[in-house]
Amino acid sequence: MAEILALVEARLRTALGEPDARAAVTFLGTDRIEVLRFVDAEAGLVRYATLGMSAQPMTDPTAVLADPVKGPRAELVLSVRAGLADTDKALRPLAVLAASPQVEGLVVAPGASLDVGEPLWPGAPFSSVLVAEPGGLVEDLDMDEPMDPVRFLPLLPMTSNEAAWKRVHGAQALEERWLANGTDLRDPRRTSVRLD
């Protein structure tokens, strides 16, 4: 497990630079989850990446026995514009989301909605996120067979209206709506996209 996480952290550092802060959360009955903060001053962005979710493969909750080696592995990455909100408070909600495969038996995959039941940070209009396709910001990390690669899944914050609309129309329709309206998904203060 430690070896996997060392490789994952090395991949994050290669893609995002040196983290300037890290926090660790341990939930009862789960492995420790860290959240690393990377500041991209040039782009005016702060990125938060989980570290620890990929230590164990995600398993189908209906499986009789969990395979300790095979199965999808992932970490979560959230990118927001710097200085517009107290987004550092998102560390605990991100750790909760990263622990959800161990706690709830979820398999987190692109197109899924994840909800923390409270604002992602103080005053945030978002309590849920859409899991986006990996491969853009941080490349997948190939592991030795028979392990699956570690995928770095971007999180796109959703307002409650967007989350409800996505449940009816699907993730692709919501992403198309965001694109058509030029929605800045990294704006921590943005309002809901028009959904009529």
Tab-separated table of C-alpha atoms in Angstrom:
chain	number	residue	atom	x	y	z
A	1	MET	CA	0.000	0.000	0.000
A	2	ALA	CA	2.750	2.485	0.943
A	3	GLU	CA	4.553	1.712	-2.307
A	4	ILE	CA	1.415	2.437	-4.355
A	5	LEU	CA	0.849	5.738	-2.569
A	6	ALA	CA	4.489	6.781	-3.066
A	7	LEU	CA	4.075	6.225	-6.825
A	8	VAL	CA	0.755	8.108	-6.815
A	9	GLU	CA	2.271	11.074	-4.977
A	10	ALA	CA	5.215	11.110	-7.401
A	11	ARG	CA	2.757	11.259	-10.335
A	12	LEU	CA	0.874	14.140	-8.699
A	13	ARG	CA	4.118	16.052	-8.110
A	14	THR	CA	5.186	15.497	-11.721
A	15	ALA	CA	1.877	16.849	-13.019
A	16	LEU	CA	1.100	19.576	-10.473
A	17	GLY	CA	4.413	20.553	-8.840
A	18	GLU	CA	5.237	20.522	-5.146
A	19	PRO	CA	2.309	20.565	-2.726
A	20	ASP	CA	2.414	23.551	-0.365
A	21	ALA	CA	0.137	21.957	2.245
A	22	ARG	CA	-1.319	18.595	3.197
A	23	ALA	CA	-3.895	17.380	5.669
A	24	ALA	CA	-4.758	13.868	6.798
A	25	VAL	CA	-8.092	12.443	7.905
A	26	THR	CA	-8.762	8.948	9.229
A	27	PHE	CA	-12.308	7.665	9.469
A	28	LEU	CA	-13.242	4.744	11.691
A	29	GLY	CA	-12.523	1.483	9.881
A	30	THR	CA	-10.752	3.090	6.914
A	31	ASP	CA	-7.226	3.774	5.782
A	32	ARG	CA	-5.822	7.271	6.233
A	33	ILE	CA	-6.724	9.732	3.471
A	34	GLU	CA	-4.525	12.743	2.783
A	35	VAL	CA	-5.450	15.793	0.755
A	36	LEU	CA	-2.593	17.688	-0.896
A	37	ARG	CA	-2.870	21.328	-1.980
A	38	PHE	CA	-1.067	22.567	-5.072
A	39	VAL	CA	-1.011	26.276	-5.929
A	40	ASP	CA	-0.691	27.226	-9.582
A	41	ALA	CA	0.019	30.948	-9.180
A	42	GLU	CA	0.496	31.443	-12.912
A	43	ALA	CA	-3.012	30.173	-13.698
A	44	GLY	CA	-4.526	31.604	-10.500
A	45	LEU	CA	-5.718	28.153	-9.433
A	46	VAL	CA	-5.585	25.972	-6.356
A	47	ARG	CA	-5.779	22.223	-6.877
A	48	TYR	CA	-6.616	19.688	-4.193
A	49	ALA	CA	-5.743	16.033	-4.753
A	50	THR	CA	-6.564	13.087	-2.535
A	51	LEU	CA	-3.903	10.545	-1.613
A	52	GLY	CA	-4.943	7.228	-0.129
A	53	MET	CA	-8.104	6.325	-2.030
A	54	SER	CA	-6.062	4.282	-4.530
A	55	ALA	CA	-4.371	2.157	-1.844
A	56	GLN	CA	-7.200	-0.386	-2.127
A	57	PRO	CA	-9.097	-1.335	-5.287
A	58	MET	CA	-12.751	-0.293	-5.385
A	59	THR	CA	-15.005	-3.333	-5.316
A	60	ASP	CA	-18.553	-3.971	-6.409
A	61	PRO	CA	-20.687	-3.838	-3.253
A	62	THR	CA	-22.613	-6.915	-4.473
A	63	ALA	CA	-19.438	-9.035	-4.696
A	64	VAL	CA	-19.246	-11.831	-2.136
A	65	LEU	CA	-15.483	-11.441	-1.684
A	66	ALA	CA	-13.481	-8.287	-2.294
A	67	ASP	CA	-10.435	-8.862	-4.499
A	68	PRO	CA	-7.450	-7.312	-2.672
A	69	VAL	CA	-5.536	-6.694	-5.929
A	70	LYS	CA	-7.831	-6.327	-8.937
A	71	GLY	CA	-10.356	-3.559	-9.384
A	72	PRO	CA	-10.431	0.125	-10.305
A	73	ARG	CA	-8.201	2.514	-8.358
A	74	ALA	CA	-8.557	6.288	-8.318
A	75	GLU	CA	-7.720	9.561	-6.640
A	76	LEU	CA	-9.802	12.755	-6.804
A	77	VAL	CA	-8.669	16.185	-8.038
A	78	LEU	CA	-10.548	19.461	-7.487
A	79	SER	CA	-9.423	22.687	-9.211
A	80	VAL	CA	-10.757	26.109	-8.162
A	81	ARG	CA	-9.850	29.740	-8.741
A	82	ALA	CA	-7.602	31.002	-5.948
A	83	GLY	CA	-8.568	33.713	-3.472
A	84	LEU	CA	-12.314	33.891	-4.175
A	85	ALA	CA	-13.541	31.672	-1.305
A	86	ASP	CA	-12.224	29.721	1.680
A	87	THR	CA	-11.774	26.580	-0.407
A	88	ASP	CA	-9.166	25.107	1.965
A	89	LYS	CA	-12.147	24.018	4.080
A	90	ALA	CA	-12.899	21.534	1.254
A	91	LEU	CA	-10.171	19.243	2.627
A	92	ARG	CA	-12.474	17.268	4.917
A	93	PRO	CA	-15.333	16.873	2.382
A	94	LEU	CA	-12.768	15.687	-0.193
A	95	ALA	CA	-11.414	13.147	2.283
A	96	VAL	CA	-15.000	11.970	2.939
A	97	LEU	CA	-15.525	11.465	-0.804
A	98	ALA	CA	-12.193	9.637	-1.130
A	99	ALA	CA	-13.140	7.320	1.752
A	100	SER	CA	-16.568	6.506	0.280
A	101	PRO	CA	-15.375	3.376	-1.607
A	102	GLN	CA	-14.155	1.883	1.706
A	103	VAL	CA	-17.030	3.155	3.838
A	104	GLU	CA	-19.984	2.700	1.485
A	105	GLY	CA	-18.648	0.192	-1.045
A	106	LEU	CA	-18.988	2.702	-3.890
A	107	VAL	CA	-17.152	2.363	-7.172
A	108	VAL	CA	-16.370	5.957	-8.155
A	109	ALA	CA	-16.314	6.373	-11.938
A	110	PRO	CA	-16.727	9.153	-14.519
A	111	GLY	CA	-20.329	10.339	-14.753
A	112	ALA	CA	-21.079	9.592	-11.092
A	113	SER	CA	-22.452	12.143	-8.649
A	114	LEU	CA	-20.996	12.317	-5.151
A	115	ASP	CA	-22.702	14.300	-2.394
A	116	VAL	CA	-21.266	15.291	0.985
A	117	GLY	CA	-24.577	16.623	2.339
A	118	GLU	CA	-23.096	20.003	3.274
A	119	PRO	CA	-21.362	22.855	1.432
A	120	LEU	CA	-17.947	21.850	0.058
A	121	TRP	CA	-16.539	24.937	1.827
A	122	PRO	CA	-18.158	27.743	3.872
A	123	GLY	CA	-20.776	29.563	1.795
A	124	ALA	CA	-20.276	27.277	-1.212
A	125	PRO	CA	-23.338	26.830	-3.446
A	126	PHE	CA	-22.209	23.216	-3.963
A	127	SER	CA	-22.633	20.108	-1.811
A	128	SER	CA	-22.072	17.611	-4.621
A	129	VAL	CA	-19.667	17.010	-7.471
A	130	LEU	CA	-19.775	15.390	-10.877
A	131	VAL	CA	-16.908	12.966	-11.490
A	132	ALA	CA	-15.359	13.856	-14.860
A	133	GLU	CA	-13.232	11.852	-17.300
A	134	PRO	CA	-9.578	11.370	-16.264
A	135	GLY	CA	-6.443	11.865	-18.318
A	136	GLY	CA	-6.412	15.606	-18.913
A	137	LEU	CA	-4.546	17.111	-15.989
A	138	VAL	CA	-2.875	14.056	-14.449
A	139	GLU	CA	-2.199	11.002	-16.602
A	140	ASP	CA	-3.263	7.551	-15.433
A	141	LEU	CA	-0.585	5.708	-13.464
A	142	ASP	CA	-0.014	2.198	-14.801
A	143	MET	CA	0.559	-0.440	-12.131
A	144	ASP	CA	2.114	-3.905	-12.329
A	145	GLU	CA	-0.237	-6.653	-13.504
A	146	PRO	CA	-2.783	-7.708	-12.370
A	147	MET	CA	-3.489	-4.308	-10.745
A	148	ASP	CA	-5.605	-1.747	-12.600
A	149	PRO	CA	-4.051	1.663	-13.310
A	150	VAL	CA	-4.679	4.524	-10.887
A	151	ARG	CA	-6.947	7.117	-12.514
A	152	PHE	CA	-6.990	10.745	-11.385
A	153	LEU	CA	-10.626	11.814	-11.548
A	154	PRO	CA	-11.446	15.547	-11.827
A	155	LEU	CA	-14.350	16.734	-9.673
A	156	LEU	CA	-16.746	19.373	-11.019
A	157	PRO	CA	-18.811	21.069	-8.275
A	158	MET	CA	-22.578	21.031	-8.908
A	159	THR	CA	-25.331	23.156	-7.396
A	160	SER	CA	-28.328	21.265	-6.011
A	161	ASN	CA	-30.379	22.261	-9.099
A	162	GLU	CA	-27.645	20.964	-11.418
A	163	ALA	CA	-27.393	17.709	-9.444
A	164	ALA	CA	-31.165	17.194	-9.680
A	165	TRP	CA	-31.143	17.995	-13.410
A	166	LYS	CA	-28.225	15.597	-13.962
A	167	ARG	CA	-30.159	12.766	-12.266
A	168	VAL	CA	-32.896	13.169	-14.887
A	169	HIS	CA	-30.886	14.034	-18.007
A	170	GLY	CA	-27.477	12.450	-17.351
A	171	ALA	CA	-23.914	13.662	-16.905
A	172	GLN	CA	-23.227	14.275	-20.595
A	173	ALA	CA	-26.283	16.531	-20.967
A	174	LEU	CA	-25.179	18.607	-17.965
A	175	GLU	CA	-21.624	18.905	-19.289
A	176	GLU	CA	-23.011	20.008	-22.682
A	177	ARG	CA	-25.174	22.619	-20.920
A	178	TRP	CA	-22.130	23.941	-19.046
A	179	LEU	CA	-20.128	24.082	-22.282
A	180	ALA	CA	-22.899	25.801	-24.257
A	181	ASN	CA	-23.187	28.494	-21.566
A	182	GLY	CA	-19.419	29.006	-21.141
A	183	THR	CA	-19.687	28.071	-17.442
A	184	ASP	CA	-16.489	28.614	-15.461
A	185	LEU	CA	-16.505	25.380	-13.457
A	186	ARG	CA	-13.491	26.538	-11.443
A	187	ASP	CA	-15.290	29.608	-10.057
A	188	PRO	CA	-16.005	28.758	-6.397
A	189	ARG	CA	-18.812	31.340	-6.300
A	190	ARG	CA	-20.582	30.573	-9.573
A	191	THR	CA	-24.327	30.177	-9.730
A	192	SER	CA	-26.300	27.376	-11.348
A	193	VAL	CA	-26.265	27.189	-15.140
A	194	ARG	CA	-29.621	27.868	-16.860
A	195	LEU	CA	-31.458	24.576	-16.988
A	196	ASP	CA	-34.775	25.511	-18.667
